[in-house]
Tab-separated table of C-alpha atoms and ligand atoms in Angstrom:
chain	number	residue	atom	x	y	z
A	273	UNK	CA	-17.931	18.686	21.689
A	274	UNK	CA	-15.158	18.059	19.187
A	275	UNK	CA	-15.433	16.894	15.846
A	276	UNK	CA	-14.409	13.002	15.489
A	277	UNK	CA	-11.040	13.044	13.580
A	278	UNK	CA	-12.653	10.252	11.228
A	279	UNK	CA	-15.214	10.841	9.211
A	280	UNK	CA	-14.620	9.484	5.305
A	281	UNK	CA	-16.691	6.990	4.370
A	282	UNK	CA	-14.049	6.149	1.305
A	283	UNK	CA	-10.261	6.114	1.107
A	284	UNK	CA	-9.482	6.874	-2.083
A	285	UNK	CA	-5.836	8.070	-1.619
A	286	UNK	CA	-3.366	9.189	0.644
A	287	UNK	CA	-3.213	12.059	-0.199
A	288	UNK	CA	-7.005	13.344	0.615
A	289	UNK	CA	-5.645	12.328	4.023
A	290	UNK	CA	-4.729	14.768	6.956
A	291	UNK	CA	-1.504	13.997	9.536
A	292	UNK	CA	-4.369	13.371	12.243
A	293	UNK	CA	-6.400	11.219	9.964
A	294	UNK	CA	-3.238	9.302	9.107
A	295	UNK	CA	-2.006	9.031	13.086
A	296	UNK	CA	-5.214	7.838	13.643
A	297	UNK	CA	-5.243	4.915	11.176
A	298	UNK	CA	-2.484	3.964	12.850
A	299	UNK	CA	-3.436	4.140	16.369
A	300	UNK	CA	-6.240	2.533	15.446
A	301	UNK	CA	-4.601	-1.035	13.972
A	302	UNK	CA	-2.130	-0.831	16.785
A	303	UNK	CA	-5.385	-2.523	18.509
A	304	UNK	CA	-6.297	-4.752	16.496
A	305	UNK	CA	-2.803	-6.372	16.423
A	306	UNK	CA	-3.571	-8.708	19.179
A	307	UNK	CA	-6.413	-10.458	17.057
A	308	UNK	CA	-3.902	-12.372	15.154
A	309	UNK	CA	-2.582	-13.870	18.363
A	310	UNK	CA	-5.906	-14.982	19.438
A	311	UNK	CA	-6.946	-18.932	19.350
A	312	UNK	CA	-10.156	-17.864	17.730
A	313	UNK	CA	-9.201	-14.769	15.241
A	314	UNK	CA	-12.239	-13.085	14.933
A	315	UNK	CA	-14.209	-9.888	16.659
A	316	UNK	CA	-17.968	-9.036	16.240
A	317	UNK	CA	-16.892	-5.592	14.868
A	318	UNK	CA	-18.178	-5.551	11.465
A	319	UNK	CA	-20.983	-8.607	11.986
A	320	UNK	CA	-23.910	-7.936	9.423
A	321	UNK	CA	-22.332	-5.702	7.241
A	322	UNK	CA	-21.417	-6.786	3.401
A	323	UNK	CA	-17.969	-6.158	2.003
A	324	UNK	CA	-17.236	-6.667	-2.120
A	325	UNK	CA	-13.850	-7.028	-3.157
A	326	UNK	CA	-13.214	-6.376	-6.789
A	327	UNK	CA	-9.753	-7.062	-7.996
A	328	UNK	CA	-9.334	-6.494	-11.881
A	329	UNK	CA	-5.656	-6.505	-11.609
A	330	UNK	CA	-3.536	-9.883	-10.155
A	331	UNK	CA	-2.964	-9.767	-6.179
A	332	UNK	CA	-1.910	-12.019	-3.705
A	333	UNK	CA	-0.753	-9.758	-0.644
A	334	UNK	CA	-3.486	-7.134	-0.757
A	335	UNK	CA	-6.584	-9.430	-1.869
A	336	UNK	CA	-6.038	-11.780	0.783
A	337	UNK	CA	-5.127	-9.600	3.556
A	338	UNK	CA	-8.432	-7.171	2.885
A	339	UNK	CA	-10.518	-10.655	3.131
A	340	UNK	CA	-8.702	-11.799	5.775
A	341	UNK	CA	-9.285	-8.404	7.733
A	342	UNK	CA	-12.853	-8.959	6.818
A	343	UNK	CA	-13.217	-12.341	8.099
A	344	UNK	CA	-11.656	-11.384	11.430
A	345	UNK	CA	-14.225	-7.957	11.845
A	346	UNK	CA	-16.939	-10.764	11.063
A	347	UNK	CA	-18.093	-8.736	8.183
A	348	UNK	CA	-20.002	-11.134	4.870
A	349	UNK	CA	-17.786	-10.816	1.937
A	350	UNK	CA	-17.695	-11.942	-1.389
A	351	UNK	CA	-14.760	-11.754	-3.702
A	352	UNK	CA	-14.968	-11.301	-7.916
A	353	UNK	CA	-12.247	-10.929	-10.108
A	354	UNK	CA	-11.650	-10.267	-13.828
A	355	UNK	CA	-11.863	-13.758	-15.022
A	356	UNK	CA	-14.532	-14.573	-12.521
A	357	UNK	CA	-17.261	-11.829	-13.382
A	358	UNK	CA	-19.441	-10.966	-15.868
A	359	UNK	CA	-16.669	-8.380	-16.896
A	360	UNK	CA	-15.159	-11.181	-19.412
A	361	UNK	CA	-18.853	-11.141	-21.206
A	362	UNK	CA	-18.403	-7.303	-22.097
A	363	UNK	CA	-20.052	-5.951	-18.518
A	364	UNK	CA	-19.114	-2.345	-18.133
A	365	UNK	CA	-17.515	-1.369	-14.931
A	366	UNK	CA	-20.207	0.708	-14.420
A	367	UNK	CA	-22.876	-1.644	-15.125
A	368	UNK	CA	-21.355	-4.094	-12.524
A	369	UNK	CA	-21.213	-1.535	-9.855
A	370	UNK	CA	-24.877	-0.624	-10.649
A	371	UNK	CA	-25.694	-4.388	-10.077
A	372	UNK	CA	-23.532	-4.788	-7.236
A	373	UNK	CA	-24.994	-1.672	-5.653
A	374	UNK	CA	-28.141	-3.463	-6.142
A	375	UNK	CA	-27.006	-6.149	-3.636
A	376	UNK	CA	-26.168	-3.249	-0.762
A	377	UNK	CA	-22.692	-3.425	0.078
A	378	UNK	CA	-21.501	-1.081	2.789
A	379	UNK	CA	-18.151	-1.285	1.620
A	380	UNK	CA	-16.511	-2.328	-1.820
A	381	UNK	CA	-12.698	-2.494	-2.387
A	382	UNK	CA	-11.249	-2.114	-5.721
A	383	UNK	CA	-8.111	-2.465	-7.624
A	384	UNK	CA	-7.568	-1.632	-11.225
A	385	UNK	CA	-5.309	-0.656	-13.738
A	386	UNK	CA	-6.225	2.927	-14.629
A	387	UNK	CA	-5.840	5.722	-12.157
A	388	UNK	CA	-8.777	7.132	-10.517
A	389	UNK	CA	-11.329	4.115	-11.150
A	390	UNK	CA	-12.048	4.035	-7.257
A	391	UNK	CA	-13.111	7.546	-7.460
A	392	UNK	CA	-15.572	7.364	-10.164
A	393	UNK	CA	-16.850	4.118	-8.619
A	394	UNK	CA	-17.560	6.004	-5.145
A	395	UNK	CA	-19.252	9.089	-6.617
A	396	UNK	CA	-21.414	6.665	-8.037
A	397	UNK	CA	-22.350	4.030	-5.699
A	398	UNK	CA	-23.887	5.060	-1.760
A	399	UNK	CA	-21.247	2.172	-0.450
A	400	UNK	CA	-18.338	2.820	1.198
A	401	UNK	CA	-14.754	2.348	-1.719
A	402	UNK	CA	-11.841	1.812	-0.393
A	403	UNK	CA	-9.229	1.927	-3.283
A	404	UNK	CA	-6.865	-1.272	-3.230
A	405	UNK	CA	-4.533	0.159	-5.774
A	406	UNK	CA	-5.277	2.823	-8.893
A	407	UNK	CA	-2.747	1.774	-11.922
A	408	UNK	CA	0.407	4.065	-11.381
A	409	UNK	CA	-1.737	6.732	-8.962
A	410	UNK	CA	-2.140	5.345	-5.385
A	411	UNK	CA	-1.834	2.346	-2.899
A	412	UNK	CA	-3.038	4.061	0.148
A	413	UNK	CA	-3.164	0.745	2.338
A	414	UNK	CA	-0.070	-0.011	1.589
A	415	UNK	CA	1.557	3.626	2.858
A	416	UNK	CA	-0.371	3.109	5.718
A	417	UNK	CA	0.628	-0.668	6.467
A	418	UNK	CA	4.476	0.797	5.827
A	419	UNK	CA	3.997	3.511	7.871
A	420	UNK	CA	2.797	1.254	10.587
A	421	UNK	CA	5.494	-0.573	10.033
A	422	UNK	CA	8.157	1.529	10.153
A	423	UNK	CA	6.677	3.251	13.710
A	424	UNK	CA	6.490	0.233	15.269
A	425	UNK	CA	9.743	-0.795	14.565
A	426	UNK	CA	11.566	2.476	14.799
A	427	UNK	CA	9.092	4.210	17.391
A	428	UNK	CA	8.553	6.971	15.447
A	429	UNK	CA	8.428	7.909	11.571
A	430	UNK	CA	9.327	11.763	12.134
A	431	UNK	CA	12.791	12.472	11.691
A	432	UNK	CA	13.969	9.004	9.865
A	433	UNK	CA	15.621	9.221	6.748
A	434	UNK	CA	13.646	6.928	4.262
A	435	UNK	CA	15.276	5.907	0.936
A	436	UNK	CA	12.698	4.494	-1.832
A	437	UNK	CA	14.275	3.008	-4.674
A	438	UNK	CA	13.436	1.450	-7.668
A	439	UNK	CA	11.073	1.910	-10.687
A	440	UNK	CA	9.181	4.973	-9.518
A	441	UNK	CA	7.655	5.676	-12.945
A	442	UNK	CA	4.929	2.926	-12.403
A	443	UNK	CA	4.997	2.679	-8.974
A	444	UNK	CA	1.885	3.930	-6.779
A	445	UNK	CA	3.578	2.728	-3.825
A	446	UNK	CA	6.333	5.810	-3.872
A	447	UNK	CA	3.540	8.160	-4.501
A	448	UNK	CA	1.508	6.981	-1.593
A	449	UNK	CA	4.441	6.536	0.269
A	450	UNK	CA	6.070	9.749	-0.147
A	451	UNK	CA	2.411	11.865	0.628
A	452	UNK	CA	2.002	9.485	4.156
A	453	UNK	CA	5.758	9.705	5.408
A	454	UNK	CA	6.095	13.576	4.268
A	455	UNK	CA	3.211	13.937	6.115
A	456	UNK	CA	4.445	12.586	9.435
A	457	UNK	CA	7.729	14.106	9.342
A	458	UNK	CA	9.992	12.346	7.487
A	459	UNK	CA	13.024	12.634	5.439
A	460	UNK	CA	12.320	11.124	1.856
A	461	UNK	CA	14.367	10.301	-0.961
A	462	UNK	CA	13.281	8.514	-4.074
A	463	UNK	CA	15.845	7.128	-6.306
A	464	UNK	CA	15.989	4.779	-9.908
A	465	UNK	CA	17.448	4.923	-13.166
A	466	UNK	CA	16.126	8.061	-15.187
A	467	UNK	CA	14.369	5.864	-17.723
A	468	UNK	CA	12.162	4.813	-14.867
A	469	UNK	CA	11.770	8.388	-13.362
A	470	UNK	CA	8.021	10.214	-13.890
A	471	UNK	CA	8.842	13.571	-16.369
A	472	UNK	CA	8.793	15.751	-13.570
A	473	UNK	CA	9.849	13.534	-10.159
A	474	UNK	CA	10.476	16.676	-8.328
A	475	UNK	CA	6.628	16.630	-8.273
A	476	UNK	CA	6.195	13.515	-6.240
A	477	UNK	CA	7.201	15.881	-3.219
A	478	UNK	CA	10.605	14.127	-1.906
A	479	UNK	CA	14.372	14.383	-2.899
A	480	UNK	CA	14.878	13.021	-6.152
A	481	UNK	CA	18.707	11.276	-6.891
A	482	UNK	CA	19.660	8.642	-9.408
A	483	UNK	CA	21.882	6.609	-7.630
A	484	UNK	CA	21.412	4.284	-5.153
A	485	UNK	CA	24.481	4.769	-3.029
A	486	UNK	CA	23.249	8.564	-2.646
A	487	UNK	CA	19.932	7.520	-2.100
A	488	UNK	CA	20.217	4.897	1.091
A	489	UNK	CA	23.576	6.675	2.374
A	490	UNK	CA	22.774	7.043	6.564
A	491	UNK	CA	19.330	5.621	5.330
A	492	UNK	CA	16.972	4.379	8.452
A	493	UNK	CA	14.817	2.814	6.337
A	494	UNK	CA	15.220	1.381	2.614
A	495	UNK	CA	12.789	0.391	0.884
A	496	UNK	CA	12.549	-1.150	-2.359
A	497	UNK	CA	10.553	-0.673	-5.151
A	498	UNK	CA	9.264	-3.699	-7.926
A	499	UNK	CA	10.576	-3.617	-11.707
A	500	UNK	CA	7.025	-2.624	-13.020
A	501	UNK	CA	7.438	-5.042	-16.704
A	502	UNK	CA	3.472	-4.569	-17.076
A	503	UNK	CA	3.086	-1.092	-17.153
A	504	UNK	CA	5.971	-0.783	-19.482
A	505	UNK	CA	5.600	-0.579	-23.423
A	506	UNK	CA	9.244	-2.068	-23.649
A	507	UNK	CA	11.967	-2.339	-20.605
A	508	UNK	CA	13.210	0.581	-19.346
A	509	UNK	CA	16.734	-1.102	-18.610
A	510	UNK	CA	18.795	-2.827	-21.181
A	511	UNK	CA	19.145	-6.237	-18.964
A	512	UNK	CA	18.034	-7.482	-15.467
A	513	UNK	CA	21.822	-7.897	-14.931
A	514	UNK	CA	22.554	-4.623	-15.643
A	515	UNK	CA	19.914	-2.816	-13.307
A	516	UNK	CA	20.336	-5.321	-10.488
A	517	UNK	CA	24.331	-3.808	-10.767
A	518	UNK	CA	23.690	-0.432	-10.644
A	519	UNK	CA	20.521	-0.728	-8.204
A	520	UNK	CA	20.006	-3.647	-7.125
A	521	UNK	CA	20.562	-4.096	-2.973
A	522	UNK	CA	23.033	-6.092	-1.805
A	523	UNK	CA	24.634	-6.183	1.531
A	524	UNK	CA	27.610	-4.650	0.193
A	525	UNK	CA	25.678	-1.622	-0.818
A	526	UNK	CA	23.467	-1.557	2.473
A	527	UNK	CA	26.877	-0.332	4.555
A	528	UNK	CA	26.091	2.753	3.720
A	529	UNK	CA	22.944	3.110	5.358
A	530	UNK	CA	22.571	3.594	9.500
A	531	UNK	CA	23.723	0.555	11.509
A	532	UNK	CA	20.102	-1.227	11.876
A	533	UNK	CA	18.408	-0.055	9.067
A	534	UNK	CA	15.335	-1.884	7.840
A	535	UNK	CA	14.557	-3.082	4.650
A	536	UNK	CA	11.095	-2.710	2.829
A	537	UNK	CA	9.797	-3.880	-0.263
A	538	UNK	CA	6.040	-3.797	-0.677
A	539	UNK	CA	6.220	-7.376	-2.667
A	540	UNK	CA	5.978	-9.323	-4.816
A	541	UNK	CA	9.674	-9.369	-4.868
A	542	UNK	CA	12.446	-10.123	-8.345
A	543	UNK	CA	14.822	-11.529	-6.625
A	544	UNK	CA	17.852	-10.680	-8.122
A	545	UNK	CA	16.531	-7.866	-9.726
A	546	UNK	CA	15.369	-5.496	-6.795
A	547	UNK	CA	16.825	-7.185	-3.990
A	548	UNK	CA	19.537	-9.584	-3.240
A	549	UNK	CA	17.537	-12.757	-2.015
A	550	UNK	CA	20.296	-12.626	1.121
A	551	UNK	CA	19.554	-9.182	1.738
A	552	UNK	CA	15.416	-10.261	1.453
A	553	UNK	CA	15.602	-12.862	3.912
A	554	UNK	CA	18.220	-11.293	5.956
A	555	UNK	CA	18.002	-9.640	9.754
A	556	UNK	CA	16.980	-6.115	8.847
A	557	UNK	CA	14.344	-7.456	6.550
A	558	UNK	CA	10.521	-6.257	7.482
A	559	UNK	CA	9.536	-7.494	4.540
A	560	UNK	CA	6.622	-10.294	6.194
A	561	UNK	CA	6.056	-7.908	9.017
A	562	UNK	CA	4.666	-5.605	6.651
A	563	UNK	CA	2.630	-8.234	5.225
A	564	UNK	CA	1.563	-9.135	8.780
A	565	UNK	CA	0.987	-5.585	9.881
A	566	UNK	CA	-1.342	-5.208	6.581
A	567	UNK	CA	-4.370	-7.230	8.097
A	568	UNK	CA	-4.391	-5.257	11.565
A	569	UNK	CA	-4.133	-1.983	8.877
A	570	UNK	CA	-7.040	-2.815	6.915
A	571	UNK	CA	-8.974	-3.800	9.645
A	572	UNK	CA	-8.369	-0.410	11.195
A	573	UNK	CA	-9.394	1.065	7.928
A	574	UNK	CA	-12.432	-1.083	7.392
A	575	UNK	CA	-13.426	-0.812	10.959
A	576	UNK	CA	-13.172	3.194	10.766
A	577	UNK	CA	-15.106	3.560	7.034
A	578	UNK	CA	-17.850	1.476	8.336
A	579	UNK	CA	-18.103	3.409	11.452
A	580	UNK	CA	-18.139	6.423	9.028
A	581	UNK	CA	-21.253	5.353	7.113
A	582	UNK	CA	-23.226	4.015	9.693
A	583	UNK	CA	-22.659	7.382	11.524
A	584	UNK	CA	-20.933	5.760	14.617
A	585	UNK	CA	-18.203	7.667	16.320
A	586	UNK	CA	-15.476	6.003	15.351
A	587	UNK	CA	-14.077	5.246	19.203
A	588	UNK	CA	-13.158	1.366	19.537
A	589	UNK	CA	-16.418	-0.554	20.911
B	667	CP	N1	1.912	-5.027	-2.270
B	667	CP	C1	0.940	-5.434	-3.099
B	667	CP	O1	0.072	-4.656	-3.517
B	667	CP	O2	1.010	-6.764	-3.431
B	667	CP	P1	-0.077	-7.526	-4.305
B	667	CP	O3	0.031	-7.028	-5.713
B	667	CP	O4	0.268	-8.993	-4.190
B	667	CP	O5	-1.434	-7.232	-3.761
């Protein structure tokens, strides 16, 4: 018999992934799409198992679309942030996961600020962590979600080419992104101003140009990345006039991608800074599909980490 191609009980980053673990993420979500459309959205997938979500940065997409996906699997969850927990009294991160382990979660997601909290956290604790964004390091939902995204509008991911432009110093969107579409076969170029390129961008794995018009020229896909002003010391760009002119998209500059390319951004969005708000709310915008496509994603990836732990197959019930 052959080996099940899931069997994590954490996703930590995208880039622990394989192409068949990734492909199967995908396939998986592609059926739980049709929950949203239901009268009554909810399965009995996840009923009787306890999910924590721990968000010690600010989120709106990714916090309520992981409690939303839980909801709909029927799972228990509870939700604690920051300003909510015993964290404000001087709690150590470690100390809370001790107590929460003490509770017996099967899963726990967690964002935070500094890379690589999500792994300590899951060598430490027996639940399933599922990392909802590690400072600058990884977002490995959201490659997935725009992965899924992208495949379901374009058919396939292998072969595009995929501009991602923006601040890619503090972005752990282009670094998940870049690992998940590399990985399926796709043509990747990040672009930005140099003051918000990492010191050695050729490592992220993808073309590396500093213009934008290079960047999304016979571009499939664009997507665009947020001005990161918290995880700078001071601005990398003199004004927000001045980098929405040189990279900001506008519907002049999208001519020179492909006839029906679609535009990205994994939110929330400057407008006028990042993004034209015509060029946001415009045809070739994904931009709430990918929110939409995010529940049926982390469902998928709940569905399959819980499987995972409780030693199940991982097949669809
Ligand atoms: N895309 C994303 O992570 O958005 P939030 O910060 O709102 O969760």
């Amino acid at each position: 018999m052959s080996e099940p191609v899931w069997q994590r009980g954490d996703l930590l980053g995208v880039a622990e992934l394989s192409t068949a673990e990734i492909l199967h993420v995908l396939d998986t979500a592609e059926s739980f799409v049709e929950v949203a459309a239901r009268p009554i959205k909810k399965v009995p997938t996840l009923r009787g198992k306890t999910v924590i979500n721990l968000f010690f940065e600010p989120s709106t997409r990714t916090s309520s679309s992981f409690e939303i996906a839980e909801k709909r699997l029927s799972a228990d969850n509870i939700n604690f942030s920051t300003s909510s927990s015993s964290l404000s009294k001087g709690e150590t991160l470690l100390d809370t996961a001790r107590n929460l382990e003490a509770m017996a979660p099967d899963l726990v997601v967690i964002r935070h600020a500094h890379p690589r909290v999500p792994h300590a956290l899951a060598e430490r604790i027996a639940a399933g962590v599922i990392n909802a964004g590690d400072g600058a390091h990884e977002h490995p939902t959201q490659a997935l979600l725009d992965a899924f995204t992208i495949r379901r509008r374009k058919g396939r991911v292998e072969g595009l080419k995929i501009a991602i432009v923006g601040d890619v110093a503090h972005s752990r969107v282009v670094r998940s992104n870049v690992l998940c579409l590399t990985r399926l076969g796709a043509d990747v170029t990040v672009a930005g101003p140099r003051t918000m390129m990492p010191e050695e961008p050729e490592s992220l794995g993808a073309r590396v140009v500093y213009s934008l018009e290079e960047a999304i020229e016979g571009a499939d896909v664009v997507m665009m990345l947020r001005v990161q002003l918290e995880r700078q010391a001071r601005a990398s760009f003199p004004s927000e006039r001045e980098y929405f002119e040189f990279f900001g998209l506008t519907a002049e500059r999208l001519r020179g991608a492909r006839d029906e390319a679609i535009i990205m951004h994994p939110g929330p969005i400057n407008r006028g800074i990042e993004i034209a708000s015509d060029v946001a709310d415009g045809p070739w915008s994904v931009i709430l599909e990918q929110v939409a496509n995010g529940v049926a994603v982390r469902m998928a990836v709940l569905y399959l980490l819980a499987g995972a732990k409780s030693g199940a197959d991982g097949t669809m019930p």
